[in-house]
PDB file of C-alpha atoms and ligand atoms in Angstrom:
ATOM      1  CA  UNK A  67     -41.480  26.122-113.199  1.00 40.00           C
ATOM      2  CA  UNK A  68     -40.389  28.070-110.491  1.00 47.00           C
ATOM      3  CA  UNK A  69     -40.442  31.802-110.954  1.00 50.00           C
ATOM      4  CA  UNK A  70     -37.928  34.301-110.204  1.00 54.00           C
ATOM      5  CA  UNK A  71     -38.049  36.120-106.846  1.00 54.00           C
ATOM      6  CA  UNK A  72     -36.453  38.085-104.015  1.00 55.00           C
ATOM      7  CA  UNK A  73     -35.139  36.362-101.495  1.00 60.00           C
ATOM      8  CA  UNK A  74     -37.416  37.618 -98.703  1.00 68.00           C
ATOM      9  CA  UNK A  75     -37.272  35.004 -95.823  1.00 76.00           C
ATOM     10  CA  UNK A  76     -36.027  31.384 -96.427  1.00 93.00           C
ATOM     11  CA  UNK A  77     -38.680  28.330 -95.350  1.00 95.00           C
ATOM     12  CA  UNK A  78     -36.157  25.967 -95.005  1.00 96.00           C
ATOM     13  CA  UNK A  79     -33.122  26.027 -94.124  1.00 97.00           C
ATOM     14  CA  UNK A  80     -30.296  23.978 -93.781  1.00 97.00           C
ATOM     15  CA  UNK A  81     -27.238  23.478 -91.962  1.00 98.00           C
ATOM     16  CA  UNK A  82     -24.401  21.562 -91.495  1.00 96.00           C
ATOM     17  CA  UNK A  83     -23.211  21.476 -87.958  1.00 97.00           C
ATOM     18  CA  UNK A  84     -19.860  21.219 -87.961  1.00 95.00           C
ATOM     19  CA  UNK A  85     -16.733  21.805 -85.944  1.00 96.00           C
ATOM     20  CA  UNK A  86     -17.899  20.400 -82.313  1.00 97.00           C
ATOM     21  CA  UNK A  87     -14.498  18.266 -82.358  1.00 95.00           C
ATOM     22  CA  UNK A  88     -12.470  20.989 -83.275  1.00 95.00           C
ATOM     23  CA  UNK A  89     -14.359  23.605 -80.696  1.00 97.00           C
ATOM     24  CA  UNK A  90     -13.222  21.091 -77.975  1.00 97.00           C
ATOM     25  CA  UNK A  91     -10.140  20.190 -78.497  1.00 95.00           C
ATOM     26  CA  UNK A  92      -8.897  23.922 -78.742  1.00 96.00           C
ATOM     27  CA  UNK A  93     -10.448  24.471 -75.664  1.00 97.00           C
ATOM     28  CA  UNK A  94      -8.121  21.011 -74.090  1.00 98.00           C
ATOM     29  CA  UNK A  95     -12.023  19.461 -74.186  1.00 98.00           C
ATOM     30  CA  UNK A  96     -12.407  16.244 -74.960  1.00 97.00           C
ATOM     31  CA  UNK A  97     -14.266  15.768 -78.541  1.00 95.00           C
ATOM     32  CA  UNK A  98     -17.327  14.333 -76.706  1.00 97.00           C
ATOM     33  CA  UNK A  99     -17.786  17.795 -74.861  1.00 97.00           C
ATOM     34  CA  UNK A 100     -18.001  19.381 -77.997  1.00 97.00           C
ATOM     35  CA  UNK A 101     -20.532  17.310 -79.007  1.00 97.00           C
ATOM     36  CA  UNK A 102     -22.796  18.143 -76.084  1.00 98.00           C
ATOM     37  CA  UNK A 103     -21.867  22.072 -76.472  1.00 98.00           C
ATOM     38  CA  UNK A 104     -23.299  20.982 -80.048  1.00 98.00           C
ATOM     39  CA  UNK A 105     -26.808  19.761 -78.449  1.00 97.00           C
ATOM     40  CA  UNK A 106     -27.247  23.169 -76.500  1.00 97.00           C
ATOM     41  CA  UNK A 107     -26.675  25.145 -80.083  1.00 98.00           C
ATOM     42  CA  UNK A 108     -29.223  22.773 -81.810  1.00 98.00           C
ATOM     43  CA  UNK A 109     -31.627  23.791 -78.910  1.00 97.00           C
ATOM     44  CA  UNK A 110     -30.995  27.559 -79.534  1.00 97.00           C
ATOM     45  CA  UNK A 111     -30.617  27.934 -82.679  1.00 98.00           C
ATOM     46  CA  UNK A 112     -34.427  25.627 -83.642  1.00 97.00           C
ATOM     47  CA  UNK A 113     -35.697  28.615 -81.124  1.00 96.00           C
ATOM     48  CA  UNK A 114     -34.058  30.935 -83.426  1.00 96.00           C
ATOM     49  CA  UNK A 115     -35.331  30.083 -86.345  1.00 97.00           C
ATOM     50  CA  UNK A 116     -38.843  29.183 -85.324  1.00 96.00           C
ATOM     51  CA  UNK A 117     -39.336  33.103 -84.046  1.00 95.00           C
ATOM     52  CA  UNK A 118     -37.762  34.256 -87.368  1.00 95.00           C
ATOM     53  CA  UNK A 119     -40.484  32.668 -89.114  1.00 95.00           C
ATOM     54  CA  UNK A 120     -38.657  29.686 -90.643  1.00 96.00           C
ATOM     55  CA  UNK A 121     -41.064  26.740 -91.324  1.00 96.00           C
ATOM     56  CA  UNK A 122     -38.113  23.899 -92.163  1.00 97.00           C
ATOM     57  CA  UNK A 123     -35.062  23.379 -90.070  1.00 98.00           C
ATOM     58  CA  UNK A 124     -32.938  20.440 -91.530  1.00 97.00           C
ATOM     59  CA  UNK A 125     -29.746  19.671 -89.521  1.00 98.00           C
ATOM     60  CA  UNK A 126     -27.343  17.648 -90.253  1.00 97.00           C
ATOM     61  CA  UNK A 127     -25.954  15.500 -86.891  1.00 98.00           C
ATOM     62  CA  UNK A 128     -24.774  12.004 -88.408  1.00 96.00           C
ATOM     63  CA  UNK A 129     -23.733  11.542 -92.071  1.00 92.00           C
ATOM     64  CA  UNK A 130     -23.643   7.767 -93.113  1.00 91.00           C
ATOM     65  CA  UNK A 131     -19.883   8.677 -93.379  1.00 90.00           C
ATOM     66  CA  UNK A 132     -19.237   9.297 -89.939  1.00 93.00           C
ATOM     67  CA  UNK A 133     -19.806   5.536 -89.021  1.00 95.00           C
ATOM     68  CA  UNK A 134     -16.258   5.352 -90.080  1.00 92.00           C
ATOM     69  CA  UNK A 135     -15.510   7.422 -86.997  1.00 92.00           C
ATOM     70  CA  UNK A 136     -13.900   5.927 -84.066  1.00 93.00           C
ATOM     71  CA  UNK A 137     -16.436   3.438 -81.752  1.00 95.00           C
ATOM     72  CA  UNK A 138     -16.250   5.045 -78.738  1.00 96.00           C
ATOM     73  CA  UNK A 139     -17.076   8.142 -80.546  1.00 95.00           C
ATOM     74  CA  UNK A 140     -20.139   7.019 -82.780  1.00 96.00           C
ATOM     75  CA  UNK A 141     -22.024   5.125 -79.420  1.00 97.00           C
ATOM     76  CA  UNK A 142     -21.188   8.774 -77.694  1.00 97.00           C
ATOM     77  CA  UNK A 143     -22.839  10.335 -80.492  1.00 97.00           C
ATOM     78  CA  UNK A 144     -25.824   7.779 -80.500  1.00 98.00           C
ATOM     79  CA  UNK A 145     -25.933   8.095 -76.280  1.00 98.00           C
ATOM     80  CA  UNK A 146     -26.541  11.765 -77.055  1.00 98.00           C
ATOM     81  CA  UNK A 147     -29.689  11.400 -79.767  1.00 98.00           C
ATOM     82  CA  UNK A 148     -31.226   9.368 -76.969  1.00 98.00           C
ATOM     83  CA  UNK A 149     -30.505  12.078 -74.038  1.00 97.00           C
ATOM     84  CA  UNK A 150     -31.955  15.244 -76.372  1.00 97.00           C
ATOM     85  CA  UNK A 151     -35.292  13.280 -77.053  1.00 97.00           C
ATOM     86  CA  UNK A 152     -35.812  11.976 -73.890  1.00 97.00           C
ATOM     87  CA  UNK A 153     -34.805  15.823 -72.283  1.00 97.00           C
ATOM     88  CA  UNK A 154     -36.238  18.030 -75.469  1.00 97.00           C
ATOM     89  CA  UNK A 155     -39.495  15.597 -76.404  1.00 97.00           C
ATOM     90  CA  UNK A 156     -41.441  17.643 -73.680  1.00 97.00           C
ATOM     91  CA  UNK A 157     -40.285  21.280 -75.209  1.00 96.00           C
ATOM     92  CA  UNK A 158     -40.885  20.641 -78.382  1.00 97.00           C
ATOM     93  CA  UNK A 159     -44.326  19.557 -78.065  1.00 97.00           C
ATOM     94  CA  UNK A 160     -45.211  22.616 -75.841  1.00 97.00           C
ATOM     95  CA  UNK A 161     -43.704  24.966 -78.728  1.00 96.00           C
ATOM     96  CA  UNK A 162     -45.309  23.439 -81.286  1.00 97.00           C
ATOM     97  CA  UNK A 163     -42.308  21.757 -83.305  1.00 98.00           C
ATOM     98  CA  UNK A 164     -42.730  19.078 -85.148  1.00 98.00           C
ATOM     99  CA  UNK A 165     -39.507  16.353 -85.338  1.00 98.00           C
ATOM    100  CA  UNK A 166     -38.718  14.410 -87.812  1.00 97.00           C
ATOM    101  CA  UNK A 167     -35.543  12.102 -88.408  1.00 97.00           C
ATOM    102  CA  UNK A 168     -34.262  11.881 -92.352  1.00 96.00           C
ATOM    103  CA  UNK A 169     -31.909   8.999 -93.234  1.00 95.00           C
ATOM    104  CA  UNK A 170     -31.599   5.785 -92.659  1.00 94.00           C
ATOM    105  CA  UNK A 171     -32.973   3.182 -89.604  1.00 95.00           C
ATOM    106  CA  UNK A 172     -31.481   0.285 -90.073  1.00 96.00           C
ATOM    107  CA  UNK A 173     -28.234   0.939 -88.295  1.00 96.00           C
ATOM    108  CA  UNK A 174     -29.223   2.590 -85.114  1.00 97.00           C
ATOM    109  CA  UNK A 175     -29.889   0.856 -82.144  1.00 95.00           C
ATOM    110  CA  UNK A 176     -33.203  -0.492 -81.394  1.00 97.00           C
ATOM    111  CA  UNK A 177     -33.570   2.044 -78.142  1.00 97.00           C
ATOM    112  CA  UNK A 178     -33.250   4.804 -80.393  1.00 98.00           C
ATOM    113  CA  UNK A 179     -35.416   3.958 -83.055  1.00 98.00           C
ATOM    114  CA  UNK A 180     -38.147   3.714 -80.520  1.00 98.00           C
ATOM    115  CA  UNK A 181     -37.447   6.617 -79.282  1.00 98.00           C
ATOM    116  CA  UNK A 182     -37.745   8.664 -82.603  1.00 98.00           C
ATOM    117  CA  UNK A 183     -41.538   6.718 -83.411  1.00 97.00           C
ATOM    118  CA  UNK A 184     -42.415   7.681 -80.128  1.00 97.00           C
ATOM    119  CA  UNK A 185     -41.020  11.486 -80.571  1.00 98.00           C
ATOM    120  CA  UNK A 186     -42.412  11.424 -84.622  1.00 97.00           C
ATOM    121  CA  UNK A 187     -45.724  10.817 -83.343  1.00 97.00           C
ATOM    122  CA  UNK A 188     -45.751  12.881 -80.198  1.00 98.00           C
ATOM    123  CA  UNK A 189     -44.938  15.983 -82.224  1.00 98.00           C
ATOM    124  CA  UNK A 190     -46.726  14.866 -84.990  1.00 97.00           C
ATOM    125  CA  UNK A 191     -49.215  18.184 -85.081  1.00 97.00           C
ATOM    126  CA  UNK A 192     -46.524  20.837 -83.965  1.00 97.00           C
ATOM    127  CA  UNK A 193     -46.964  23.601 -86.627  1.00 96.00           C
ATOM    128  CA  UNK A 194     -44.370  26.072 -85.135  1.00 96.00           C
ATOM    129  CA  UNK A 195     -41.584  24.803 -86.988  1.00 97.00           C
ATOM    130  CA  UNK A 196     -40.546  21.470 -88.909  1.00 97.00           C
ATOM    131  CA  UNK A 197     -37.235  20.141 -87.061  1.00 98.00           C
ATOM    132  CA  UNK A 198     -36.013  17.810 -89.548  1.00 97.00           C
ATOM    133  CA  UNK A 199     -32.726  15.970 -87.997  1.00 98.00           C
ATOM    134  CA  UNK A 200     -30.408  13.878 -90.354  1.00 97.00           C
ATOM    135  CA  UNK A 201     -28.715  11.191 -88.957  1.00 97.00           C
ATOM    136  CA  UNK A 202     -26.975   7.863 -90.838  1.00 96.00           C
ATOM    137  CA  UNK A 203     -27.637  10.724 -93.546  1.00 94.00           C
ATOM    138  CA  UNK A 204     -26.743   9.874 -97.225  1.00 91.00           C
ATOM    139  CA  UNK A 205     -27.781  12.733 -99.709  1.00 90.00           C
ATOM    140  CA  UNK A 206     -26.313  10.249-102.638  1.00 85.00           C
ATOM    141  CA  UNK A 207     -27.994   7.259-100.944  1.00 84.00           C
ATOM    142  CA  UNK A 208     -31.090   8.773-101.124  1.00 87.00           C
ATOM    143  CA  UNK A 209     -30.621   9.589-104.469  1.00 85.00           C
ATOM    144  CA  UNK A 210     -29.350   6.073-105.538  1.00 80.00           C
ATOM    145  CA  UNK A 211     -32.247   4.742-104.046  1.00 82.00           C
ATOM    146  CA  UNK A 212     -34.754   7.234-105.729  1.00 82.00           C
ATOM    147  CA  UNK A 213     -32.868   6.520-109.039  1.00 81.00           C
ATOM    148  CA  UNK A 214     -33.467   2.289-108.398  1.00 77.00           C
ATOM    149  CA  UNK A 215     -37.440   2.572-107.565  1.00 74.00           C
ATOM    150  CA  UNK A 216     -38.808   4.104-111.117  1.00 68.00           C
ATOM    151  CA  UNK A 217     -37.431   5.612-113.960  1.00 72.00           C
ATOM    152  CA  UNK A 218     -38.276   9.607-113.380  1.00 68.00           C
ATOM    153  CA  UNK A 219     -38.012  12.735-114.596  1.00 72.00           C
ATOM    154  CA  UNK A 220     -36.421  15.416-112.421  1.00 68.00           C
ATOM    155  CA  UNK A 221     -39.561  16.541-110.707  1.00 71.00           C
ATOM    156  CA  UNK A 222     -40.687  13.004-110.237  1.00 76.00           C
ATOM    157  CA  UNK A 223     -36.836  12.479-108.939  1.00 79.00           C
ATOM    158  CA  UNK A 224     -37.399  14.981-106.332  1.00 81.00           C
ATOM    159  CA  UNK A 225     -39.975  13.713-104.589  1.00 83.00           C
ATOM    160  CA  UNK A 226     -38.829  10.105-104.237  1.00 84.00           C
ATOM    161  CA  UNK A 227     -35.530  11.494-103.017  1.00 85.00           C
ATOM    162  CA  UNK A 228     -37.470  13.431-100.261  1.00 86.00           C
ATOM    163  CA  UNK A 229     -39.459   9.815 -99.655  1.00 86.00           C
ATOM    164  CA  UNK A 230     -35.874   7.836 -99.632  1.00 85.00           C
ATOM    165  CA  UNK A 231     -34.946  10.392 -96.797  1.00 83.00           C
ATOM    166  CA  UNK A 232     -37.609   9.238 -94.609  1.00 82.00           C
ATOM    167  CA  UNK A 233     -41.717   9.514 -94.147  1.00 76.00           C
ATOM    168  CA  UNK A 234     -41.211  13.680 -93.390  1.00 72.00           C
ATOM    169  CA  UNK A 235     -39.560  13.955 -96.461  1.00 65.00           C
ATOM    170  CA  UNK A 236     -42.367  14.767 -98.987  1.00 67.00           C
ATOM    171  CA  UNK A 237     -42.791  18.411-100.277  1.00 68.00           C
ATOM    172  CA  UNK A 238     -39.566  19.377 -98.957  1.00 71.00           C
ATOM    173  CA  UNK A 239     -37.418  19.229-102.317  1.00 75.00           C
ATOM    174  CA  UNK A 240     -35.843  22.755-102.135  1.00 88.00           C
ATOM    175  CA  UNK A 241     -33.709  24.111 -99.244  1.00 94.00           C
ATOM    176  CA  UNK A 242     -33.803  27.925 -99.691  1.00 95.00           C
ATOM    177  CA  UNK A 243     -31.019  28.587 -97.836  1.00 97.00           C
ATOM    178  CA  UNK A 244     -28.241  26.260 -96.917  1.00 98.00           C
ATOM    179  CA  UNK A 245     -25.267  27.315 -94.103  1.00 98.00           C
ATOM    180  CA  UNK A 246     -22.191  25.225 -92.761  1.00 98.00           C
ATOM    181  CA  UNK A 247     -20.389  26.000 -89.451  1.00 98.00           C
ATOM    182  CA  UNK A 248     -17.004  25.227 -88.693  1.00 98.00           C
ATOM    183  CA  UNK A 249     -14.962  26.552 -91.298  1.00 96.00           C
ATOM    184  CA  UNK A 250     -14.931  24.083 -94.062  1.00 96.00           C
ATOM    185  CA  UNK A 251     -16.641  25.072 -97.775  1.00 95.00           C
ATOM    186  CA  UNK A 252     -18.003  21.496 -98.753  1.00 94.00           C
ATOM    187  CA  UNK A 253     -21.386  19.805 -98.929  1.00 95.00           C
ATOM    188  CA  UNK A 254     -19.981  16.159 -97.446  1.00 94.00           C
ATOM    189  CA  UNK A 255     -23.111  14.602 -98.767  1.00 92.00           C
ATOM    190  CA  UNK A 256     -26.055  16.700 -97.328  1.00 95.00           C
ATOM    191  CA  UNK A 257     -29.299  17.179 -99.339  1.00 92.00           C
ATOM    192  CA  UNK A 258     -27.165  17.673-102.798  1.00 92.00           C
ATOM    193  CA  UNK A 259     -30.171  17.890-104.638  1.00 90.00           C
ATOM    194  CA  UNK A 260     -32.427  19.624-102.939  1.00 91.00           C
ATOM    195  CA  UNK A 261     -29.869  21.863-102.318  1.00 94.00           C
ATOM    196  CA  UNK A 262     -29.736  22.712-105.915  1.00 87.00           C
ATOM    197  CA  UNK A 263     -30.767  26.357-105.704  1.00 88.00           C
ATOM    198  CA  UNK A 264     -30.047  27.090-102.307  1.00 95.00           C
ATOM    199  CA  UNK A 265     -28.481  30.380-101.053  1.00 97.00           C
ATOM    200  CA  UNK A 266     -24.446  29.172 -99.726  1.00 97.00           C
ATOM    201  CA  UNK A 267     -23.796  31.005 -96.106  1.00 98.00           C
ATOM    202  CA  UNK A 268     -20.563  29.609 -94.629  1.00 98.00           C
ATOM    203  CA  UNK A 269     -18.965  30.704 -91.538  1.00 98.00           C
ATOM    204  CA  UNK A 270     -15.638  30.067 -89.316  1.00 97.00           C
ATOM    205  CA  UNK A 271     -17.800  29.881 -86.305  1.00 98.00           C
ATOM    206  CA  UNK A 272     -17.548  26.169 -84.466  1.00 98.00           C
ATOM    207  CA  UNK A 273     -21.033  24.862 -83.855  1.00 98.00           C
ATOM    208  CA  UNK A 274     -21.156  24.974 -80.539  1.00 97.00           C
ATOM    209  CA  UNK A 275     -20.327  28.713 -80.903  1.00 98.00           C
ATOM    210  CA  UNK A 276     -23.198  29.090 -83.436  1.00 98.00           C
ATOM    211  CA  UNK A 277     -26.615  30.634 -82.574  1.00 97.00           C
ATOM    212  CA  UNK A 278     -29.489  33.419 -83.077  1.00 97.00           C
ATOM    213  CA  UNK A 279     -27.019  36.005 -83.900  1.00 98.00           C
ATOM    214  CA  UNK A 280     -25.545  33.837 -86.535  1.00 98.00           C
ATOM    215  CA  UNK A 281     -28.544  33.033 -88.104  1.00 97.00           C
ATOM    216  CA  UNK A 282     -30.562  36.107 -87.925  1.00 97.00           C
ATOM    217  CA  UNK A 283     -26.755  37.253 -89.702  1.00 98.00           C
ATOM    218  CA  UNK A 284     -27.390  34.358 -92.161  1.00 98.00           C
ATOM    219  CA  UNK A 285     -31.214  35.105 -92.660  1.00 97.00           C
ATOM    220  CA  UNK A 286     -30.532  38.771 -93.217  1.00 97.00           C
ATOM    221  CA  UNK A 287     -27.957  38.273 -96.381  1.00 96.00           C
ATOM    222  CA  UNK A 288     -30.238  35.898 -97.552  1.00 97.00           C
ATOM    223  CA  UNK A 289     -32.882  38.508 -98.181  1.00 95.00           C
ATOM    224  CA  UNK A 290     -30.337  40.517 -99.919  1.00 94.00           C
ATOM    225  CA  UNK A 291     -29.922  38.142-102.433  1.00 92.00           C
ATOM    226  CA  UNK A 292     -31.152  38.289-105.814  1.00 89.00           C
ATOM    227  CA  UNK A 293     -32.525  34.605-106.854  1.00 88.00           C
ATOM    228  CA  UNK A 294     -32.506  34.176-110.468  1.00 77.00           C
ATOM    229  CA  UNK A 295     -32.912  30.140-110.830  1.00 79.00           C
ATOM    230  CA  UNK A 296     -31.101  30.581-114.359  1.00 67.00           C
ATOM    231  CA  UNK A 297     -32.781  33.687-115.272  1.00 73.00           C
ATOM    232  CA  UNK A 298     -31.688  36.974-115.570  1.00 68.00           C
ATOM    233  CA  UNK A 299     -31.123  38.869-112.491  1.00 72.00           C
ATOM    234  CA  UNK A 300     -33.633  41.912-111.869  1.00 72.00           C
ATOM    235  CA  UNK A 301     -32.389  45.160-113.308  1.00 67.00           C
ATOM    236  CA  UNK A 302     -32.934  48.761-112.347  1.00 62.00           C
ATOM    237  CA  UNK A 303     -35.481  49.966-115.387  1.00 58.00           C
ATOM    238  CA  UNK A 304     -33.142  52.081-117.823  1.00 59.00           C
ATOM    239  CA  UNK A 305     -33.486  55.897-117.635  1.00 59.00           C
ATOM    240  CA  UNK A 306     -34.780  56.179-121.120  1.00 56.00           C
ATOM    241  CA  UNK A 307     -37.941  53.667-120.006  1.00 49.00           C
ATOM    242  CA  UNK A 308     -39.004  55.331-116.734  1.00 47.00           C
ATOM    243  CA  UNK A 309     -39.247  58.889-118.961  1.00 41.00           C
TER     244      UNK A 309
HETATM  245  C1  LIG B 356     -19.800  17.951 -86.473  1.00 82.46           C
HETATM  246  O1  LIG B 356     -18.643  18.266 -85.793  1.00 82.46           O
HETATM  247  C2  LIG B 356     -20.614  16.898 -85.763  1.00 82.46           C
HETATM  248  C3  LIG B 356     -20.607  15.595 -86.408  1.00 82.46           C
HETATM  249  C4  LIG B 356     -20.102  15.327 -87.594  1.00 82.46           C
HETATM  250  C5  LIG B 356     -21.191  14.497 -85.671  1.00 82.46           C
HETATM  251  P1  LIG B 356     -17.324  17.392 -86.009  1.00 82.46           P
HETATM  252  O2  LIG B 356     -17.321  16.274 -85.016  1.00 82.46           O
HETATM  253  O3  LIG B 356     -17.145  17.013 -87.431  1.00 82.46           O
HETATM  254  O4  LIG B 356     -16.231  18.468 -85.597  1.00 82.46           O
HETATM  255  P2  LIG B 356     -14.825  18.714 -86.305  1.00 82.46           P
HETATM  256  O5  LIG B 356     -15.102  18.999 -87.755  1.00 82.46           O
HETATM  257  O6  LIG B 356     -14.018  17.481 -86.090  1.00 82.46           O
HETATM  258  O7  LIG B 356     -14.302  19.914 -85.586  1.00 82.46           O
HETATM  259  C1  LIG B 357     -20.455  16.731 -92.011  1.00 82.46           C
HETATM  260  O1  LIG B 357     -19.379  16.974 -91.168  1.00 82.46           O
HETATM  261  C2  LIG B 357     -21.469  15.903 -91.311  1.00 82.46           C
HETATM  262  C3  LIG B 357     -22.153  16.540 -90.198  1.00 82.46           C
HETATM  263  C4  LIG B 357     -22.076  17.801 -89.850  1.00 82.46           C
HETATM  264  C5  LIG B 357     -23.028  15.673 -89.445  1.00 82.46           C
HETATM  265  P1  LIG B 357     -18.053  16.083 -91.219  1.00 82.46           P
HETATM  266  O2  LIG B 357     -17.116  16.729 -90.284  1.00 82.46           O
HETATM  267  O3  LIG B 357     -18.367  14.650 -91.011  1.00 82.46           O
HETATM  268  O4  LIG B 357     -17.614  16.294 -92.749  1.00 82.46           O
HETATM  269  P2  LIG B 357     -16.159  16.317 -93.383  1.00 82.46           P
HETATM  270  O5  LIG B 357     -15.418  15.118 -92.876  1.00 82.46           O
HETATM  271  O6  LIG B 357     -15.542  17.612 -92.928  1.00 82.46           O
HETATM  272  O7  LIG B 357     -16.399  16.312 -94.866  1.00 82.46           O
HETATM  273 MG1  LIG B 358     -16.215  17.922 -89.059  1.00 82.46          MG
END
């Protein structure tokens, strides 16, 4: 069971990038140029959390939901999963982070799929920090899936959630803390049950607007917070006691 304790620094984290569309369009940007303002904040904000000691980044770039986007906008999106591994695969190997993609493979292009093998095993021994991307992301797909391969128990449920995600998935049940750009107070189907227990940080800052600042903000209330995991919170020792 896990035990109670203070919230001193969060090893995984988790965040839910949005408001790229919204960031451009105020701005009389097309949505697409949000999007790429989007790729320089994932670039900053992985350096961000790798020198804060983080060990687990998960970012969400793609639910499965957002195939219901238009075309033109989904095979933009795709176009720019190829450009960051093709521009990033070199940086990340020479910092030491490891990449992983969670959710499904089936629908992305052949091109890309190659390309995350070839970046999965490139990074493969990065120890600096686990950059776990989610795209064609399904939290309740994973689940579903976990649910039709055994009859478990919660714990055993757990892990073949994190194996339904994708081959990086294992050990990485709990996010610690879990933050959402952009505004909106909703989950949309990211990591809803490893997100169980995780620490809620929400902000009105647009993605591409988002970075060390905002996390180091993020990272600091986190250790402020008093994790209790259905126990009682910690109390100051009554008077009477400490005579
Ligand atoms: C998040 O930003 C990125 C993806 C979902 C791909 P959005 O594209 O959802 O931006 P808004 O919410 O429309 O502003
Ligand atoms: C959630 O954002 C998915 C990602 C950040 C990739 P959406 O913009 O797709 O979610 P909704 O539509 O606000 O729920
Ligand atoms: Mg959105």
């Amino acid at each position: 069971m896990q035990s109670q304790r203070r919230a001193a620094a969060p090893r995984h984290v988790g965040i839910i990038m949005d408001g790229n569309g919204r960031w451009a369009t105020r701005r009389g940007l097309a949505r697409a140029q949000g999007h790429e303002a989007g790729m320089h904040a994932v670039r900053r904000t992985a350096e961000a959390a790798a020198n804060a000691g983080v060990q687990t980044l998960t970012l969400f770039a793609f639910s499965s939901a957002n195939w219901k986007r238009p075309a033109g906008e989904v095979s933009n999106l795709m176009r720019l999963f190829r450009v960051y591994l093709r521009a990033d695969l070199q940086r990340l190997k020479q910092s030491g982070v490891r990449l992983s993609i969670i959710g499904r493979r089936d629908r992305l292009g052949e091109d890309l799929t190659l390309q995350i093998d070839q970046a999965e095993a490139a990074t493969a021994q990065g120890r600096a920090l686990h950059l776990r991307v989610a795209i064609d992301y399904s939290a309740r797909d994973c689940i579903a899936r976990a649910a039709a391969a055994a009859q478990a128990t919660p714990e055993r449920m757990g892990a073949l959630i994190a194996r339904a995600a994708g081959p990086e998935g294992e050990g990485l049940e709990e996010v610690d803390l879990l933050i959402r750009t952009g505004g909106e107070k909703r989950l949309s189907d990211f990591l809803l049950w490893e997100a169980a227990y995780a620490e809620l940080w929400f902000t009105d800052r647009m993605w591409p607007d988002f970075g060390a600042e905002d996390l180091n903000a993020a990272l600091a209330e986190f250790s402020a917070r008093n994790r209790t995991f259905g126990m009682v919170p910690d109390e100051p020792r009554p008077a009477a006691a400490v005579a």
